[in-house]
Coordinates of C-alpha atoms in Angstrom, one line a residue:
M660 CA -84.7 187.4 -53.9
S661 CA -85.2 189.9 -51.1
K662 CA -82.4 191.2 -48.9
S663 CA -83.8 189.4 -45.8
S664 CA -84.2 186.1 -47.9
T665 CA -80.7 186.5 -49.1
K666 CA -79.3 186.9 -45.5
A667 CA -81.4 183.9 -44.3
V668 CA -79.8 181.8 -47.1
L669 CA -76.3 183.1 -46.2
L670 CA -77.0 182.4 -42.4
E671 CA -77.9 178.6 -43.4
V672 CA -74.8 178.2 -45.4
H673 CA -72.7 179.7 -42.6
S674 CA -74.3 177.6 -39.9
I675 CA -74.1 174.3 -41.8
A676 CA -70.6 174.7 -42.9
G677 CA -69.6 175.7 -39.3
L678 CA -71.5 172.7 -37.8
A679 CA -69.9 170.2 -40.3
L680 CA -66.4 171.4 -40.2
S681 CA -65.9 173.0 -36.7
L682 CA -64.0 170.1 -35.1
L683 CA -61.9 169.8 -38.1
L684 CA -60.9 173.4 -38.5
A685 CA -60.3 173.6 -34.6
L686 CA -58.0 170.6 -35.0
V687 CA -56.1 171.9 -37.9
A688 CA -55.9 175.3 -36.4
L689 CA -54.5 174.2 -33.1
T690 CA -51.9 171.9 -34.7
G691 CA -51.0 174.9 -37.0
A692 CA -50.5 177.2 -34.0
T693 CA -48.2 174.5 -32.3
M694 CA -45.9 174.5 -35.4
S695 CA -45.7 178.4 -35.6
F696 CA -42.4 178.7 -33.8
E697 CA -41.3 175.1 -34.5
D698 CA -37.8 176.3 -35.9
E699 CA -37.3 178.4 -32.7
I700 CA -38.3 175.6 -30.4
Q701 CA -36.1 172.9 -31.9
A702 CA -33.1 175.3 -32.2
A703 CA -33.5 175.9 -28.3
L704 CA -34.0 172.2 -27.5
N705 CA -31.0 171.1 -29.7
A706 CA -28.5 173.9 -29.0
G707 CA -26.1 171.6 -27.4
M708 CA -25.9 169.2 -30.4
T709 CA -26.0 171.6 -33.2
R710 CA -22.6 173.3 -32.3
V711 CA -19.2 171.9 -32.9
E712 CA -15.7 173.4 -32.2
A713 CA -14.2 175.1 -35.3
R714 CA -10.9 173.5 -36.4
A715 CA -8.0 174.3 -38.7
E716 CA -8.6 171.2 -41.0
P717 CA -11.4 171.6 -43.7
K718 CA -14.6 170.0 -43.4
L719 CA -15.4 166.6 -44.9
M720 CA -16.8 166.8 -48.5
P721 CA -20.6 165.6 -48.5
G722 CA -19.5 162.4 -50.3
E723 CA -17.0 161.4 -47.7
L724 CA -19.2 162.4 -44.9
I725 CA -22.1 160.3 -46.0
A726 CA -19.8 157.4 -46.7
R727 CA -18.6 157.5 -43.0
V728 CA -22.0 158.0 -41.6
Q729 CA -23.4 155.1 -43.7
Q730 CA -21.0 152.9 -42.2
T731 CA -22.4 153.6 -38.6
F732 CA -26.0 153.3 -39.5
G733 CA -25.9 150.3 -42.0
A734 CA -29.0 149.5 -44.1
N735 CA -30.6 153.0 -43.2
K736 CA -30.4 154.8 -46.5
I737 CA -29.5 158.7 -46.3
S738 CA -32.0 160.8 -48.0
S739 CA -30.6 164.3 -47.5
L740 CA -28.1 166.4 -45.4
T741 CA -28.2 170.0 -44.3
I742 CA -25.0 172.0 -44.3
T743 CA -24.6 175.5 -42.8
G744 CA -22.0 178.1 -44.1
N745 CA -20.2 178.6 -40.9
T746 CA -17.6 176.6 -39.2
T747 CA -19.2 175.9 -36.0
S748 CA -22.4 174.1 -36.9
A749 CA -23.2 170.4 -37.1
V750 CA -24.6 168.7 -40.3
R751 CA -28.0 167.2 -40.1
I752 CA -28.5 163.9 -41.8
R753 CA -32.1 162.7 -42.6
F754 CA -32.8 159.0 -43.6
A755 CA -35.3 157.6 -46.2
P756 CA -38.1 155.4 -44.8
D757 CA -37.4 151.9 -44.5
E758 CA -39.4 148.8 -45.8
R759 CA -42.1 149.4 -43.2
R760 CA -42.3 153.1 -44.5
V761 CA -41.1 154.3 -41.1
R762 CA -38.4 157.1 -41.3
P763 CA -35.8 156.8 -38.7
S764 CA -35.0 159.8 -36.7
S765 CA -32.3 162.3 -38.1
V766 CA -29.0 162.7 -36.5
Y767 CA -26.6 165.6 -36.0
V768 CA -22.9 164.8 -37.0
D769 CA -19.6 166.5 -36.8
P770 CA -18.7 167.9 -40.3
Y771 CA -14.9 167.4 -39.6
D772 CA -14.8 163.7 -38.7
A773 CA -18.5 162.6 -39.2
R774 CA -18.9 161.7 -35.4
V775 CA -22.5 161.3 -34.5
I776 CA -23.4 163.9 -32.0
G777 CA -27.0 163.0 -31.2
T778 CA -30.6 162.8 -32.3
P779 CA -32.6 166.0 -32.3
V780 CA -35.1 166.4 -29.2
G781 CA -38.7 167.1 -30.2
E782 CA -38.4 166.0 -33.9
G783 CA -40.9 163.1 -33.5
F784 CA -43.5 165.3 -31.8
F785 CA -43.4 167.9 -34.5
I786 CA -43.5 165.1 -37.4
T787 CA -46.6 163.8 -35.7
V788 CA -48.2 167.3 -35.3
R789 CA -47.4 168.0 -39.0
K790 CA -49.1 164.7 -40.2
L791 CA -52.1 165.6 -38.0
H792 CA -52.2 169.0 -39.4
R793 CA -51.9 168.2 -43.1
W794 CA -53.3 164.7 -43.3
L795 CA -55.1 164.1 -40.1
L796 CA -52.9 161.0 -39.3
I797 CA -54.8 159.2 -42.1
P798 CA -52.6 156.4 -43.7
G799 CA -51.1 157.3 -47.0
D800 CA -50.0 160.7 -45.9
A801 CA -50.1 163.0 -49.0
K802 CA -51.4 160.2 -51.1
G803 CA -54.3 159.4 -48.7
Y804 CA -57.7 160.8 -47.9
G805 CA -56.6 163.3 -45.3
R806 CA -55.2 165.6 -47.9
P807 CA -58.4 166.4 -49.7
I808 CA -60.4 166.3 -46.3
T809 CA -58.3 169.3 -45.0
G810 CA -58.7 170.9 -48.4
I811 CA -62.6 170.6 -48.1
G812 CA -62.2 172.2 -44.6
A813 CA -60.3 175.1 -46.1
I814 CA -63.0 175.6 -48.7
G815 CA -65.7 175.5 -46.0
L816 CA -63.7 178.2 -44.1
I817 CA -63.6 180.5 -47.1
L818 CA -67.5 180.1 -47.3
M819 CA -68.1 180.8 -43.7
L820 CA -65.8 184.0 -43.9
L821 CA -67.4 185.4 -46.8
S822 CA -71.1 184.7 -45.7
G823 CA -70.2 186.0 -42.3
L824 CA -68.7 189.2 -43.7
V825 CA -72.0 189.8 -45.7
L826 CA -74.2 189.1 -42.6
R827 CA -72.1 191.6 -40.6
W828 CA -71.6 194.3 -43.2
P829 CA -72.6 197.7 -41.4
R830 CA -75.5 199.5 -42.6
R831 CA -73.9 202.9 -41.9
A832 CA -70.4 204.0 -42.0
R833 CA -70.7 205.4 -38.5
S834 CA -71.4 202.0 -37.0
I835 CA -67.9 200.6 -38.0
G836 CA -66.6 201.6 -34.6
A837 CA -69.2 199.6 -32.8
W838 CA -68.8 196.8 -35.4
L839 CA -65.3 196.2 -34.2
K840 CA -65.8 196.6 -30.4
P841 CA -66.8 193.4 -28.6
G842 CA -69.8 193.8 -26.2
F843 CA -68.3 192.3 -23.0
A844 CA -71.1 194.0 -20.9
L845 CA -73.7 191.8 -22.8
R846 CA -74.9 188.5 -21.5
G847 CA -76.3 185.2 -22.8
R848 CA -76.8 185.1 -26.7
G849 CA -75.9 188.7 -27.2
L850 CA -72.3 188.2 -25.5
H851 CA -71.9 184.8 -27.6
R852 CA -73.0 186.7 -30.9
S853 CA -70.7 189.7 -30.0
L854 CA -67.6 187.5 -29.3
H855 CA -68.3 185.4 -32.6
A856 CA -68.9 188.3 -35.0
V857 CA -66.3 190.9 -33.7
F858 CA -63.4 188.6 -33.0
G859 CA -64.3 186.9 -36.3
T860 CA -64.1 190.2 -38.0
W861 CA -60.7 190.8 -36.5
V862 CA -59.1 187.6 -37.9
L863 CA -61.1 187.5 -41.1
L864 CA -58.2 188.5 -43.3
I865 CA -55.8 186.2 -41.7
Y866 CA -58.1 183.3 -41.8
L867 CA -58.7 184.0 -45.6
V868 CA -54.9 184.1 -46.2
I869 CA -54.4 180.7 -44.4
A870 CA -57.3 178.9 -46.3
L871 CA -56.3 180.3 -49.8
T872 CA -52.7 179.3 -49.1
G873 CA -53.6 176.0 -47.3
L874 CA -55.4 174.9 -50.6
W875 CA -52.0 175.1 -52.2
Y876 CA -51.1 172.0 -50.4
S877 CA -54.4 170.1 -50.6
F878 CA -55.3 170.0 -54.4
D879 CA -53.0 169.7 -57.4
W880 CA -55.5 171.6 -59.6
Y881 CA -55.5 174.5 -57.3
R882 CA -51.7 174.5 -57.3
Q883 CA -51.5 174.3 -61.1
G884 CA -54.0 177.2 -61.4
A885 CA -52.0 179.3 -59.1
V886 CA -48.8 178.5 -61.0
W887 CA -50.7 179.4 -64.5
L888 CA -51.9 182.6 -63.0
L889 CA -48.8 184.0 -61.2
S890 CA -45.9 182.4 -63.0
H891 CA -44.3 184.4 -65.8
P892 CA -43.2 182.4 -68.7
S893 CA -40.0 184.5 -69.2
S894 CA -38.9 184.0 -65.5
S895 CA -35.4 182.6 -64.8
T896 CA -37.0 179.3 -63.8
T897 CA -37.9 178.8 -67.5
A898 CA -35.6 180.9 -69.6
K899 CA -32.3 180.3 -67.8
A900 CA -32.7 176.6 -67.0
V901 CA -29.7 174.8 -68.4
R902 CA -30.6 171.4 -69.9
S903 CA -28.2 168.5 -70.7
P904 CA -28.8 165.0 -71.8
E905 CA -28.5 162.2 -69.2
P906 CA -26.1 159.5 -69.9
P907 CA -27.3 155.8 -70.2
E908 CA -28.2 154.4 -66.9
K909 CA -25.8 151.9 -65.3
S910 CA -26.4 148.2 -65.1
G911 CA -29.6 147.1 -63.7
G912 CA -31.5 150.2 -64.5
K913 CA -30.8 151.7 -61.1
F914 CA -28.3 154.5 -60.6
V915 CA -26.1 153.9 -57.6
I916 CA -24.4 157.2 -56.6
S917 CA -21.0 157.2 -55.1
S918 CA -18.9 159.3 -52.9
S919 CA -17.0 160.9 -55.6
D920 CA -20.2 161.5 -57.6
L921 CA -21.6 163.6 -54.6
D922 CA -18.3 165.6 -54.2
R923 CA -18.5 166.5 -57.8
V924 CA -22.1 167.6 -57.4
W925 CA -21.2 169.6 -54.4
A926 CA -18.2 171.3 -56.5
A927 CA -20.5 172.2 -59.2
F928 CA -23.0 173.7 -56.8
L929 CA -20.2 175.8 -54.9
E930 CA -19.1 177.1 -58.4
K931 CA -22.5 178.1 -59.3
Q932 CA -23.5 179.6 -55.9
T933 CA -20.7 182.2 -55.8
Q934 CA -22.7 184.4 -53.2
G935 CA -22.2 182.0 -50.5
F936 CA -25.1 180.4 -48.4
A937 CA -26.4 180.3 -44.8
I938 CA -27.9 176.7 -45.3
A939 CA -27.7 174.2 -48.1
Q940 CA -29.8 171.2 -48.2
M941 CA -28.9 168.3 -50.6
T942 CA -31.2 165.7 -51.3
L943 CA -30.1 162.5 -52.9
P944 CA -31.8 160.7 -55.8
T945 CA -34.0 157.7 -55.4
G946 CA -34.4 154.8 -57.7
S947 CA -32.9 155.2 -61.3
S948 CA -33.0 159.0 -61.0
K949 CA -29.4 160.6 -61.3
I950 CA -30.7 164.2 -60.1
V951 CA -29.4 165.5 -56.9
R952 CA -31.4 168.5 -55.8
I953 CA -29.6 171.2 -53.8
R954 CA -31.7 174.2 -52.0
S955 CA -29.7 177.1 -50.6
W956 CA -30.9 180.1 -48.5
P957 CA -28.9 183.2 -48.0
Y958 CA -27.9 184.8 -44.8
D959 CA -30.8 186.8 -43.1
G960 CA -33.2 185.2 -45.6
S961 CA -36.7 183.6 -45.1
S962 CA -37.6 180.0 -45.9
G963 CA -39.0 181.1 -49.3
E964 CA -36.0 183.1 -50.3
R965 CA -34.0 180.2 -51.6
D966 CA -32.2 179.1 -54.8
E967 CA -32.7 175.6 -56.1
F968 CA -30.2 173.6 -58.4
R969 CA -30.7 170.1 -59.9
V970 CA -27.4 168.4 -60.9
N971 CA -26.8 165.3 -62.7
A972 CA -24.7 163.1 -60.4
A973 CA -23.4 161.2 -63.2
T974 CA -21.9 164.1 -65.1
A975 CA -21.8 166.8 -62.6
K976 CA -23.6 169.0 -64.9
I977 CA -26.2 171.5 -63.5
V978 CA -29.6 170.5 -65.2
S979 CA -31.6 173.3 -64.2
S980 CA -31.2 176.5 -61.7
E981 CA -33.9 178.7 -60.0
L982 CA -32.5 181.9 -58.5
Y983 CA -34.7 183.8 -56.2
A984 CA -33.2 187.1 -57.0
E985 CA -34.1 186.6 -60.8
K986 CA -37.8 185.6 -60.1
G987 CA -40.5 187.9 -61.0
F988 CA -43.2 189.0 -58.5
G989 CA -45.6 186.3 -59.2
D990 CA -43.0 183.6 -58.9
R991 CA -41.8 185.0 -55.7
I992 CA -45.3 184.8 -54.3
L993 CA -45.3 180.9 -55.3
A994 CA -41.9 180.6 -53.8
R995 CA -43.1 181.9 -50.5
V996 CA -46.4 180.1 -50.1
L997 CA -45.4 178.6 -46.8
D998 CA -44.1 181.9 -45.4
I999 CA -47.5 183.6 -46.3
H1000 CA -49.5 180.6 -45.0
R1001 CA -47.9 180.9 -41.6
G1002 CA -47.3 184.6 -41.5
S1003 CA -43.6 184.5 -41.3
I1004 CA -43.4 186.6 -44.5
L1005 CA -43.9 189.5 -41.8
G1006 CA -41.1 188.2 -39.6
W1007 CA -41.6 186.9 -36.2
P1008 CA -44.6 189.4 -35.4
G1009 CA -46.4 188.0 -38.2
K1010 CA -45.9 184.5 -37.0
L1011 CA -47.1 185.5 -33.7
L1012 CA -50.2 187.2 -35.1
F1013 CA -51.2 184.2 -37.1
M1014 CA -50.5 181.9 -34.2
L1015 CA -52.8 183.9 -31.9
A1016 CA -55.5 184.0 -34.6
A1017 CA -55.2 180.3 -35.0
L1018 CA -55.6 179.7 -31.2
M1019 CA -58.8 181.7 -31.4
M1020 CA -60.6 178.9 -33.7
P1021 CA -61.9 177.0 -30.6
L1022 CA -63.7 180.2 -29.5
F1023 CA -65.5 180.3 -32.9
V1024 CA -66.5 176.7 -32.6
V1025 CA -68.0 177.1 -29.0
T1026 CA -69.9 180.4 -29.7
G1027 CA -71.0 179.1 -33.1
L1028 CA -72.4 176.1 -31.6
L1029 CA -74.2 178.1 -28.7
L1030 CA -75.7 180.5 -31.2
Y1031 CA -77.0 177.7 -33.3
L1032 CA -78.7 176.0 -30.1
S1033 CA -80.1 179.3 -29.2
R1034 CA -81.8 179.8 -32.7
R1035 CA -83.3 176.3 -32.3
R1036 CA -84.7 177.1 -29.0
H1037 CA -86.2 180.4 -30.4
K1038 CA -87.7 178.6 -33.2
Q1039 CA -89.2 176.1 -30.8
L1040 CA -90.6 178.9 -28.6
S1041 CA -92.0 180.7 -31.6
R1042 CA -93.9 177.6 -32.7
V1043 CA -95.3 177.1 -29.1
V1044 CA -96.6 180.7 -28.6
R1045 CA -97.8 181.2 -32.2
D1046 CA -101.4 180.6 -31.2
D1047 CA -101.3 181.2 -27.6
P1048 CA -101.5 185.0 -26.7
I1049 CA -100.6 184.3 -23.0
Q1050 CA -97.2 183.3 -24.1
I1051 CA -96.6 186.2 -26.2
G1052 CA -95.3 188.4 -23.2
R1053 CA -92.9 185.6 -22.1
R1054 CA -91.6 185.3 -25.7
E1055 CA -90.9 189.1 -25.9
N1056 CA -89.2 189.1 -22.6
W1057 CA -86.8 186.2 -23.7
A1058 CA -86.1 188.0 -27.0
N1059 CA -85.2 191.3 -25.2
D1060 CA -82.8 189.4 -23.0
S1061 CA -81.0 188.0 -26.0
K1062 CA -80.5 191.3 -27.7
F1063 CA -77.2 193.1 -28.0

């Protein structure tokens, strides 16, 4: 196949993928940009209810805290609580979905007396945006059709990025400067192509990172392959996991966790986490499971730099532990997929850069569509003037106006 034929095929692949997935990619990009600074926005909106007055008496243990909150909210089952390491922060309580599969809003409570302070502002909005971003609001959430659809969109984006890179590759090294400079002085098709190609080159690497990490959340086979490729078999996750047999289940086959069980679990966690923590999230077991999962984040750490412990609530024995400091390079990458996906691995400048790149996606949708329509018009004019010499001059004039 000749070089021109190869580029023609790549152009078709690029155009078809773009036309088929443009709206999907624009929706996913804009919702992702909206969530870029979600933590900072929610912290600002709820600053008044996340702080409490420090007191001389000790904070309530998690079991007692949950028991008191449960008395207030009755049938709403608590699924997790988030505790900070300082004395002036409220505890955030999250509830499990009810029988209609609707999750009640979380609440902030005073860690000293379990007094309900309030419901976080903006939580519902960001939950909806997240469901739209990950599952397109299609019923079933992670088990529905929205998850693989967004994955197909990510694969299509990768195809467009690679085909666009080949189509744009400079013939001479000296042309790299012009390759990265947009032609704002152009007009018509030339301007559209310059904006589409040059800005696309600027964000190509960011889009490629977003797409490759986004596939982690869309396909199990992709996640398993990434774990096989990057995870080291002798890492702390495998080699230093502590295993202990679980006792027989309680009557009825469903384990009912008590306040004293949770307090013993928390004590086991504190004994293991000797370095202290900035944030700890305790997730309660469901069904017949006895395993309480506790994730802890260090001070000045990112969302991926976390330790994770699994504790048997019936015995207060640590079943397994994963310490970030003991992970190898590949396992650290796996632990920070979300940080890489949204750019926060580079701090707030990285998040800002990724957000701006995501906000540019509608530009590529519009300019790509205009270029496609322009090519169709050009082909139609070519058919008209093919056997009409009178029209040749007009055709050449139109082509000259479209150059860049």
